[in-house]
mmCIF file of C-alpha atoms in Angstrom:
data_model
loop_
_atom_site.group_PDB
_atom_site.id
_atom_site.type_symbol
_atom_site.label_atom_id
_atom_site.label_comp_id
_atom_site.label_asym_id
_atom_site.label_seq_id
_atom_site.Cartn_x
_atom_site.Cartn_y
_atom_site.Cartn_z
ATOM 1 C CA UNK P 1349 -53.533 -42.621 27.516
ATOM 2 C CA UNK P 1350 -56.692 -42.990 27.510
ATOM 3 C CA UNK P 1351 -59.229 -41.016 24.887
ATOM 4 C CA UNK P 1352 -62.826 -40.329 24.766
ATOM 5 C CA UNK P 1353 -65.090 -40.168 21.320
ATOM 6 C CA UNK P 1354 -67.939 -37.580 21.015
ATOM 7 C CA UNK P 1355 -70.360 -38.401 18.387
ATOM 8 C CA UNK P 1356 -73.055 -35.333 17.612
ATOM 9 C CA UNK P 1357 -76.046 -36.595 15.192
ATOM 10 C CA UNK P 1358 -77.740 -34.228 13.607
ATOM 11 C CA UNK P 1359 -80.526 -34.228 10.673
ATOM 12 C CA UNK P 1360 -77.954 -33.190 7.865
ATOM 13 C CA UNK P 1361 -74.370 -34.409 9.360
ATOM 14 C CA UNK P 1362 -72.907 -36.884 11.757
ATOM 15 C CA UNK P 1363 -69.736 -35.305 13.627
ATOM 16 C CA UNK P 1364 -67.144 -37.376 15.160
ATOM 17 C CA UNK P 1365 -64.439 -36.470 17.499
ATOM 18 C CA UNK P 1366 -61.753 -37.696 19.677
ATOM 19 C CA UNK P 1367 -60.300 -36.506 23.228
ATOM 20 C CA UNK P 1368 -57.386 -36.861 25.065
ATOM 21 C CA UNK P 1369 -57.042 -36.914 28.532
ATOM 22 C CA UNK P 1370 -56.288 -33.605 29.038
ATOM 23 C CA UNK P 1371 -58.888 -32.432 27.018
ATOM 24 C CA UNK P 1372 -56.843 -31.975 23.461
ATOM 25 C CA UNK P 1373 -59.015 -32.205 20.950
ATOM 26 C CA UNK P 1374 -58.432 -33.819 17.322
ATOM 27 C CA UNK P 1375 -59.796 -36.141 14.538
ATOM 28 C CA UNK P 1376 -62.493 -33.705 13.710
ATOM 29 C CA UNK P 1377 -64.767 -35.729 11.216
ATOM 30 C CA UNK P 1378 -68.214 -34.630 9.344
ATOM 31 C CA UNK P 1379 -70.449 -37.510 7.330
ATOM 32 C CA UNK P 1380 -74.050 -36.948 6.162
ATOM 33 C CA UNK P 1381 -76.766 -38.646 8.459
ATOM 34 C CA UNK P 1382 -78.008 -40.211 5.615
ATOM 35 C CA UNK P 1383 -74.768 -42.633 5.289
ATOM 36 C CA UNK P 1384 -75.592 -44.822 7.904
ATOM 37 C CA UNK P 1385 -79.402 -43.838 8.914
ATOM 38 C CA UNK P 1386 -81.045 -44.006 5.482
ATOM 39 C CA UNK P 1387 -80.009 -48.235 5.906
ATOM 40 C CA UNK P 1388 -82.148 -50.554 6.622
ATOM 41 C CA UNK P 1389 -80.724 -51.148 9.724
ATOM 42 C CA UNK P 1390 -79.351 -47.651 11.550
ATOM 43 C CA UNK P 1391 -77.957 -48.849 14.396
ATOM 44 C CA UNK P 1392 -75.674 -51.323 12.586
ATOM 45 C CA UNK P 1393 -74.729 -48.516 10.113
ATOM 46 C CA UNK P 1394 -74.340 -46.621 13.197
ATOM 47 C CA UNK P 1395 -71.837 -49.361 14.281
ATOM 48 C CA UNK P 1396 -70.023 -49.597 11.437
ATOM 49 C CA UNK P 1397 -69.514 -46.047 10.714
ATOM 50 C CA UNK P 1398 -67.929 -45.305 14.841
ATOM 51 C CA UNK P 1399 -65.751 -48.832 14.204
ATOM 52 C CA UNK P 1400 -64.632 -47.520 10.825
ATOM 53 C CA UNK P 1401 -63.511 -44.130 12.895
ATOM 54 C CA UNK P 1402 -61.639 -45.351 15.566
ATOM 55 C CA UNK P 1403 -60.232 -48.098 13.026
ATOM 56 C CA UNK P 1404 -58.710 -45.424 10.649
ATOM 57 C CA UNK P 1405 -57.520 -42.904 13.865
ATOM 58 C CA UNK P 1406 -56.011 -46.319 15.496
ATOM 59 C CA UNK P 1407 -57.597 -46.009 19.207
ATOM 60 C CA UNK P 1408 -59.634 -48.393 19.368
ATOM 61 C CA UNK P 1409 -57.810 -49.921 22.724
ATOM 62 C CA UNK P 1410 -57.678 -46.276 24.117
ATOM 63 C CA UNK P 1411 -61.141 -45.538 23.829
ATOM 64 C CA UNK P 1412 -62.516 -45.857 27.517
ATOM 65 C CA UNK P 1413 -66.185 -43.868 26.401
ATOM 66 C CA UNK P 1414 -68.300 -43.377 23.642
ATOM 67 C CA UNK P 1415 -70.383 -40.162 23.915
ATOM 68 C CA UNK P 1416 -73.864 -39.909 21.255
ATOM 69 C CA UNK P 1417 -75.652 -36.687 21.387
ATOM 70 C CA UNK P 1418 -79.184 -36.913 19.384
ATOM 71 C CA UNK P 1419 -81.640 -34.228 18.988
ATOM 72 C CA UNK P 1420 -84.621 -36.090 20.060
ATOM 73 C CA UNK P 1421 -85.980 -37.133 23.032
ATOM 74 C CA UNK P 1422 -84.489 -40.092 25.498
ATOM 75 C CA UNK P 1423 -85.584 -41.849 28.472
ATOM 76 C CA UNK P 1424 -84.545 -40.907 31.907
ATOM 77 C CA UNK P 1425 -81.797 -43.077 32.283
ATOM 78 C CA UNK P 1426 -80.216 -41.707 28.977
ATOM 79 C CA UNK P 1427 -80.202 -45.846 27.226
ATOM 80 C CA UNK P 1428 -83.032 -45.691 25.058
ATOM 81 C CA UNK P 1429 -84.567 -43.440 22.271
ATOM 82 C CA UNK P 1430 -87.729 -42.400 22.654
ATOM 83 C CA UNK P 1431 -88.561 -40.591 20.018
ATOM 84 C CA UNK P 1432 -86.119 -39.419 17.035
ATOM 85 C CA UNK P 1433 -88.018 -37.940 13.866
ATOM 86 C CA UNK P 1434 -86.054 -37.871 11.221
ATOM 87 C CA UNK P 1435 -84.974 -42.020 12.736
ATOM 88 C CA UNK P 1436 -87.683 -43.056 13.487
ATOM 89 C CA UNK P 1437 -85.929 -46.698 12.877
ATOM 90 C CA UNK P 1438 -83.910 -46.095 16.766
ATOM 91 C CA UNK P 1439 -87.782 -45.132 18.334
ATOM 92 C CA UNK P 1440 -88.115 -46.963 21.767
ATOM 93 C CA UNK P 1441 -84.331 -49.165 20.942
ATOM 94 C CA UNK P 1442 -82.189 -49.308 24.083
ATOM 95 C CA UNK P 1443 -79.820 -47.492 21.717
ATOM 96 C CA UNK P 1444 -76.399 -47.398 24.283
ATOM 97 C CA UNK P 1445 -76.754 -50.602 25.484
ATOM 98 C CA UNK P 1446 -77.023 -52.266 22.165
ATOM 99 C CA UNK P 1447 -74.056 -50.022 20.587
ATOM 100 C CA UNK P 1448 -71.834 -50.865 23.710
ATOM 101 C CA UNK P 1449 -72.665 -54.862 23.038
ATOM 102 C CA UNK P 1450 -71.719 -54.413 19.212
ATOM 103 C CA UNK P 1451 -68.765 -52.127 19.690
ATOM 104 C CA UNK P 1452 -67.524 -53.950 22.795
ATOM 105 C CA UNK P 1453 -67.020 -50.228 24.300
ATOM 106 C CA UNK P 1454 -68.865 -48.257 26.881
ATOM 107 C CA UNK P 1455 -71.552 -45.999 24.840
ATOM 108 C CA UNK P 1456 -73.927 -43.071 26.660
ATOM 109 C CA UNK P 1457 -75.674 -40.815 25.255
ATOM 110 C CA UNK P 1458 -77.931 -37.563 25.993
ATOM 111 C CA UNK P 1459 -79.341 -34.601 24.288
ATOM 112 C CA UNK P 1460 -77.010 -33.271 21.432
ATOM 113 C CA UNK P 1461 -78.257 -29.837 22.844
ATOM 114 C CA UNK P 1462 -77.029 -30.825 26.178
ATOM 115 C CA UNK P 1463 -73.801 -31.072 25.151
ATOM 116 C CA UNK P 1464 -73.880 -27.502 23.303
ATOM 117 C CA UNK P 1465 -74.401 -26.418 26.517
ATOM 118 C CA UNK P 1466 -71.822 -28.389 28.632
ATOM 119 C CA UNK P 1467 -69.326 -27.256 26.205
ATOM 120 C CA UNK P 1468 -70.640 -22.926 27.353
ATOM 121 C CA UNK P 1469 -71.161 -23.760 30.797
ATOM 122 C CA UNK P 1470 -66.853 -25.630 31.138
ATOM 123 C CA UNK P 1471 -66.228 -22.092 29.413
ATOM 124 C CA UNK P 1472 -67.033 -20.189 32.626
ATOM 125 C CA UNK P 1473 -65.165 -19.163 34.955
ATOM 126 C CA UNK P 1474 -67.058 -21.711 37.671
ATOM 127 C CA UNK P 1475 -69.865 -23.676 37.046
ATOM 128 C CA UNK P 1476 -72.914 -22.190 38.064
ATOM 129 C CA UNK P 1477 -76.656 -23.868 39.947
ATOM 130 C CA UNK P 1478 -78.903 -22.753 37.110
ATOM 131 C CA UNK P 1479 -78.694 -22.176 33.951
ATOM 132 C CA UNK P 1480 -80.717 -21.991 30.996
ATOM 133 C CA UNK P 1481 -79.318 -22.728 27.135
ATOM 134 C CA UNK P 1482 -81.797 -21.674 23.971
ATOM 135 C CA UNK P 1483 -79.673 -22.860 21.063
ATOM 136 C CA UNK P 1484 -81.851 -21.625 17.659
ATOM 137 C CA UNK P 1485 -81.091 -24.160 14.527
ATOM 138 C CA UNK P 1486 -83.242 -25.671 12.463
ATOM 139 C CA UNK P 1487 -85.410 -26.317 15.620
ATOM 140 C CA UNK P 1488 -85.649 -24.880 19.179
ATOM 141 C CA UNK P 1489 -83.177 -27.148 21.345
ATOM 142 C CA UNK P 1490 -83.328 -25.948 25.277
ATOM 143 C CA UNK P 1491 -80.750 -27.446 27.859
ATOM 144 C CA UNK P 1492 -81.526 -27.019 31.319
ATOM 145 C CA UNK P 1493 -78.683 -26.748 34.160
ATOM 146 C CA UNK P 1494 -80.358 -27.076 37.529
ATOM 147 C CA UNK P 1495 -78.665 -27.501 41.053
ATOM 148 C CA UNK P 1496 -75.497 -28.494 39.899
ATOM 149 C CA UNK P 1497 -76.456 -30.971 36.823
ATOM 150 C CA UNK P 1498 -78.645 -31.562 33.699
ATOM 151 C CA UNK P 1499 -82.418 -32.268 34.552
ATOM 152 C CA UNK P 1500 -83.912 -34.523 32.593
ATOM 153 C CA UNK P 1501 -87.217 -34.863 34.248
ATOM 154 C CA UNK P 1502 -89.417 -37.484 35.543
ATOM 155 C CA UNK P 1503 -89.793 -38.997 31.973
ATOM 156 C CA UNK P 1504 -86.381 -37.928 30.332
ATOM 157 C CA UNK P 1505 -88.683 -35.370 28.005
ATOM 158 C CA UNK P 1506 -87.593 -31.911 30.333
ATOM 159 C CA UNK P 1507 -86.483 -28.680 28.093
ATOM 160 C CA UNK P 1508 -89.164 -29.390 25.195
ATOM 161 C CA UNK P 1509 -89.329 -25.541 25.094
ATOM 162 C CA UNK P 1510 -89.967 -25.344 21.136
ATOM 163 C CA UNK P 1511 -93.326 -27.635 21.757
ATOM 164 C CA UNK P 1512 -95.341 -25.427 24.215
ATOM 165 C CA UNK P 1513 -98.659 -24.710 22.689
ATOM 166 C CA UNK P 1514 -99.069 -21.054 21.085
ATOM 167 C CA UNK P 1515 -102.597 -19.602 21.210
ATOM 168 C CA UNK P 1516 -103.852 -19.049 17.405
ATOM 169 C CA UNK P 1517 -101.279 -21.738 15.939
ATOM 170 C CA UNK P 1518 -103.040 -23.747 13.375
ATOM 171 C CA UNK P 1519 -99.301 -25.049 12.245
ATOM 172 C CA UNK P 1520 -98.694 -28.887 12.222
ATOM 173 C CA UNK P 1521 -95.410 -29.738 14.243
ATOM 174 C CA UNK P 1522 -93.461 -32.919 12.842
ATOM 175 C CA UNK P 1523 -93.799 -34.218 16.627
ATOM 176 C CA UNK P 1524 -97.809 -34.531 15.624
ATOM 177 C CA UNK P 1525 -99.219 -31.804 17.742
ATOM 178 C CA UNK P 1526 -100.508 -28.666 16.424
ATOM 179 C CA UNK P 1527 -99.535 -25.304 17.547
ATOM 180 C CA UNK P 1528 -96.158 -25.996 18.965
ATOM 181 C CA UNK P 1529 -94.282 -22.285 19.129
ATOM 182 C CA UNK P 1530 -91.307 -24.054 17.382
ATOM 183 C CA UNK P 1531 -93.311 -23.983 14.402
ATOM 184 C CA UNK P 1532 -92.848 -20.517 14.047
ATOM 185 C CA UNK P 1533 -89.621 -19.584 16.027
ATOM 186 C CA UNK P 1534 -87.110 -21.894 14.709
ATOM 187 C CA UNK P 1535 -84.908 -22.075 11.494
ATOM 188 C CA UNK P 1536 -87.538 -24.322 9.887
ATOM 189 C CA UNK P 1537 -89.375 -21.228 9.819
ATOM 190 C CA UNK P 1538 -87.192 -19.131 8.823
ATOM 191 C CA UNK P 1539 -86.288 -21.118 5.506
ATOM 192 C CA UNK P 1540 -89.902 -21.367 4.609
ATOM 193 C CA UNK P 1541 -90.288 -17.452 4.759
ATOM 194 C CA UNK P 1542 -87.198 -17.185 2.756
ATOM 195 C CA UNK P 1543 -88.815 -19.188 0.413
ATOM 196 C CA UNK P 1544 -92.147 -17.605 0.225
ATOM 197 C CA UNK P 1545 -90.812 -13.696 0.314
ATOM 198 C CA UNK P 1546 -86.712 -13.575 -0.585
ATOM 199 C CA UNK P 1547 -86.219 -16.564 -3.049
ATOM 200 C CA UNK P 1548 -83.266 -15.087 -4.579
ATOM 201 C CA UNK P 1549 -81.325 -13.988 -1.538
ATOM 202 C CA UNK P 1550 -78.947 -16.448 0.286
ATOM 203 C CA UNK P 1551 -80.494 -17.518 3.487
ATOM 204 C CA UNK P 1552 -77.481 -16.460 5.464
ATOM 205 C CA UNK P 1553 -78.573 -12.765 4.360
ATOM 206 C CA UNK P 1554 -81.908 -12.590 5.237
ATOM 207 C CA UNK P 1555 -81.664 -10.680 8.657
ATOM 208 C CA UNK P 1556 -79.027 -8.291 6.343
ATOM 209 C CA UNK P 1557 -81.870 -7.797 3.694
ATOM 210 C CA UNK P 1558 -84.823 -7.891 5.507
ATOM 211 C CA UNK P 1559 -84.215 -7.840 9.267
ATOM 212 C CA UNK P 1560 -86.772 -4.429 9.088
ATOM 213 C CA UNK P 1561 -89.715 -6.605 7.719
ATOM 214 C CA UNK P 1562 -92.003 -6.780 10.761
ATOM 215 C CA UNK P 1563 -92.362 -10.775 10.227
ATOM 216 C CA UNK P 1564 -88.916 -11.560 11.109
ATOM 217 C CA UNK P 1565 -89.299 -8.868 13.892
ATOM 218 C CA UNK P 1566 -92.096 -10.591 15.064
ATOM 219 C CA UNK P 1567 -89.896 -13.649 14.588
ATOM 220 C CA UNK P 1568 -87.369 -12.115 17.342
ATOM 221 C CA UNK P 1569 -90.193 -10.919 19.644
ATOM 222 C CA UNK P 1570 -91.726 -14.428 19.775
ATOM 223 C CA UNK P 1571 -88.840 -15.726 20.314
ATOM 224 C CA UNK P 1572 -88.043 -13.564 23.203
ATOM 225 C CA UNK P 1573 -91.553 -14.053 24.921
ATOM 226 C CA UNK P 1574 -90.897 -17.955 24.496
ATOM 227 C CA UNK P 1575 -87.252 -17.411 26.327
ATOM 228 C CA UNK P 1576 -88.930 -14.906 28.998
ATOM 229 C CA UNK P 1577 -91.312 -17.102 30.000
ATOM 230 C CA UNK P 1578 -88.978 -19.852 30.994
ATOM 231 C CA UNK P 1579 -86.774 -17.546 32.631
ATOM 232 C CA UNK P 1580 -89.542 -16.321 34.968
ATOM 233 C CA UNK P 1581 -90.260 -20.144 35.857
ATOM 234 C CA UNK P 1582 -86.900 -21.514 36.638
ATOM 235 C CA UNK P 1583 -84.840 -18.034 37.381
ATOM 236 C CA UNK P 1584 -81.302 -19.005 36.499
ATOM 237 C CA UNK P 1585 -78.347 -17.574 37.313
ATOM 238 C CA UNK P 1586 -77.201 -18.009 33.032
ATOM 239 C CA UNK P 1587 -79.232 -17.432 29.998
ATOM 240 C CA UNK P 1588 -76.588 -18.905 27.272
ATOM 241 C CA UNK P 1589 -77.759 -17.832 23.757
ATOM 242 C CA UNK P 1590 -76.922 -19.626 20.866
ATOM 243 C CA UNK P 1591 -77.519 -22.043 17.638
ATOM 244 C CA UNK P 1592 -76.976 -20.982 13.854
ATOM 245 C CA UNK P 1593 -79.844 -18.737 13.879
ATOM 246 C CA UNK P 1594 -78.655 -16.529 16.315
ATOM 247 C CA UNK P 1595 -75.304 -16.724 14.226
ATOM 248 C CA UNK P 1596 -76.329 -15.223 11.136
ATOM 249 C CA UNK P 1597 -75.300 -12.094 9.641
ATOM 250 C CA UNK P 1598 -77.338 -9.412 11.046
ATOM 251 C CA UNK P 1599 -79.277 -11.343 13.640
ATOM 252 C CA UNK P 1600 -80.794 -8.431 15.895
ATOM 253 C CA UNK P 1601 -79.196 -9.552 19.122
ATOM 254 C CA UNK P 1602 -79.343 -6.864 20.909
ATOM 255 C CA UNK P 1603 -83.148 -6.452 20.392
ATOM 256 C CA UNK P 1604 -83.868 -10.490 21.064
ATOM 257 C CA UNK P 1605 -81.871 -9.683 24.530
ATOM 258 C CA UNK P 1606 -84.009 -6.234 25.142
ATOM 259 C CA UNK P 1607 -87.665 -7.961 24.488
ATOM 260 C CA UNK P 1608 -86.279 -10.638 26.521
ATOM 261 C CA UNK P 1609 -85.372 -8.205 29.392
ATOM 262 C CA UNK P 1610 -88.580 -6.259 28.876
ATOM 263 C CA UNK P 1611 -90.454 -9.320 29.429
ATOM 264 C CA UNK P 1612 -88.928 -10.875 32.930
ATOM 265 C CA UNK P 1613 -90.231 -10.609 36.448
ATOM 266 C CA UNK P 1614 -88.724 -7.741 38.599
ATOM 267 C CA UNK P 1615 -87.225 -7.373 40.431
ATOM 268 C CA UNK P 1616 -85.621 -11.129 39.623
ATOM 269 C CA UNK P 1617 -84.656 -12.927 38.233
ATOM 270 C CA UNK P 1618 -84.982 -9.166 35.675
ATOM 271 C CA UNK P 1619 -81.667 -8.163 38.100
ATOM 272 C CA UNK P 1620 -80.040 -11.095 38.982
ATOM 273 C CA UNK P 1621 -79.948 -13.005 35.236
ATOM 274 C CA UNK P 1622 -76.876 -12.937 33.244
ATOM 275 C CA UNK P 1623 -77.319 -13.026 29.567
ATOM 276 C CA UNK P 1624 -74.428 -14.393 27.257
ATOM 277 C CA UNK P 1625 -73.782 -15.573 23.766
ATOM 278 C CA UNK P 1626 -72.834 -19.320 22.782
ATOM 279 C CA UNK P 1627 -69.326 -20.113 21.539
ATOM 280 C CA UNK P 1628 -70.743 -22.518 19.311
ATOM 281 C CA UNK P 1629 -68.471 -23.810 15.787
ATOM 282 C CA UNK P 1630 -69.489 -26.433 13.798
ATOM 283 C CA UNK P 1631 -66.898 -29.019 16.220
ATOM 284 C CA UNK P 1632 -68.987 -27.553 19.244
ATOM 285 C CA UNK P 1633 -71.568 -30.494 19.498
ATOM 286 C CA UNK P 1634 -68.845 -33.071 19.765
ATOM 287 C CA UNK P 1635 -66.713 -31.170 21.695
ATOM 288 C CA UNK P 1636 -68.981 -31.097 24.179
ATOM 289 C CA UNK P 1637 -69.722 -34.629 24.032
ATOM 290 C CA UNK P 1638 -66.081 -35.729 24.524
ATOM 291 C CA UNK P 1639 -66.319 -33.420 27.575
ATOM 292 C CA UNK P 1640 -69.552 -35.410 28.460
ATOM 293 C CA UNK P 1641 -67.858 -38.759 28.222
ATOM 294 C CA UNK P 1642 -64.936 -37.527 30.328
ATOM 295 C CA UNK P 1643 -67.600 -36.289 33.191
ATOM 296 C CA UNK P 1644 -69.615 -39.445 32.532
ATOM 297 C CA UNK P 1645 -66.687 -41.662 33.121
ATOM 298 C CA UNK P 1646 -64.899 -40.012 35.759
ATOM 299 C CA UNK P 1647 -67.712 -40.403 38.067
ATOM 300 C CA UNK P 1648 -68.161 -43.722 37.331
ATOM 301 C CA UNK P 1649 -63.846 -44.474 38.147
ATOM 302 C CA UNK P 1650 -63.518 -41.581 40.505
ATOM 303 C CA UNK P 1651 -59.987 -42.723 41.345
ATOM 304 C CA UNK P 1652 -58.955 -43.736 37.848
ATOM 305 C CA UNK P 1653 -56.972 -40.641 36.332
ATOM 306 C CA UNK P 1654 -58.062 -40.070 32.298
#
């Protein structure tokens, strides 16, 4: 049968797993970025560490899609890396195309946050037009769902929500500009407040111990405005909430959704938009890209069965 292999890069960890055909998940695997992208050469530790995989779960014949998922920002045609940060060796490499020469195996790729969001959009009950997904980590990933598919843009660069410009920012962003609102409404942000007024409690606690302080409310409300205002632009159908920020102990959900509320045009999309919460778990981001590679590749062989 054949299998598909979802590959989720992150900053800190690598995840890797495998697919069935009918969507059975299994060979859940976590490495540390570093492994393979502090090498000189990225791409071939890259290479080595998805051969290694496949070698030790013996599929390498059954593998009919490889599915990468970066948090960074990729040309329209989803081949090449534009811009990765914390890579910066895989900047403007025709990334899929070179792993699919080295692996002999069909490679794709997209926006890890993209497939965050493909895995909470498959969990409704039909797929919607539009649809927004705000996933808070470390930074401010967006995934936008529009008429049916992902929109990339004219450029590939679409859903850079965390790097609007926010009036009285002075804060250097690590994408070079100054004032982007992710600077100040991501986890990034968080830890550095931890670190400046709660050193000695856990960062998973912070919203439990301090969620009162009027900086991390401020935190929530800037975060809502952020959300509001792309809701007002693009009106979905879906706002799907999620990412390990929203996750913590204590996060003040309900008040992120009422500022967010309090904020949107009426009367829509303030009536019409449906607000959930992300069933995202550390397998999530590869999940959803082994669901990826199955889309990916049944439209390319619509009458070959997975």
């Amino acid at each position: 049968m054949h299998c598909f292999l979802g590959v989720d890069i992150g900053g800190t960890n690598t995840r890797l797993m495998l697919m069935d055909g009918s969507q059975e998940f299994y060979g859940y695997q976590k490495v540390p970025t570093q492994s393979w992208a502090s090498l000189s050469d990225p791409l071939s530790g890259l290479q080595q560490l998805i051969e290694e995989y496949l070698i030790q779960a013996g599929v390498r014949q059954q593998v009919v899609r490889v599915m990468l998922g970066l948090p960074g920002i990729l040309s329209r045609d989803r081949q090449t890396v534009l811009s990765l940060p914390f890579i910066a060796a895989l900047d403007n490499r025709p990334v899929a195309q070179l792993l699919s020469h080295a692996l002999n195996l069909n490679v794709v790729m997209d926006k890890d946050v993209n497939h965050l969001m493909w895995w909470d959009l498959t969990r409704l009950s039909a797929l919607p037009d539009v649809a927004v997904g705000v996933y808070l980590g470390t930074g401010l990933g967006n995934s936008l769902w529009l008429n049916q598919d992902f929109y990339h843009g004219a450029h590939g660069a679409a859903g850079e929500l965390g790097h609007i410009p926010l009036a009285g920012n002075p804060a250097l962003c690590p994408c070079g500009k100054v004032g982007c609102v992710e600077t100040l409404t991501s986890g990034n942000w968080l830890a550095g407040w931890k670190r400046q007024h709660a050193a000695t409690t856990a960062f998973e606690d912070v919203f439990t111990e301090f969620g009162q302080h009027a900086d991390l409310q401020e935190f929530v409300d800037r975060l809502a405005r952020t959300i509001a205002s792309e809701m007002n632009i693009l009106d979905p159908e879906y706002l799907i909430l999620g990412g390990g920020v929203l996750s913590m102990a204590a996060f003040p959900l309900a008040r992120l959704e009422r500022q967010i509320r309090q904020h949107l045009r009426g009367p829509q999309p303030a009536e019409g938009l449906t607000i959930i919460q992300s069933g995202v778990t550390d397998e999530t981001g590869c999940r959803g890209a082994c669901l990826a590679a199955q889309r990916d590749y049944e439209a390319m062989n619509p009458r070959v069965p997975a």
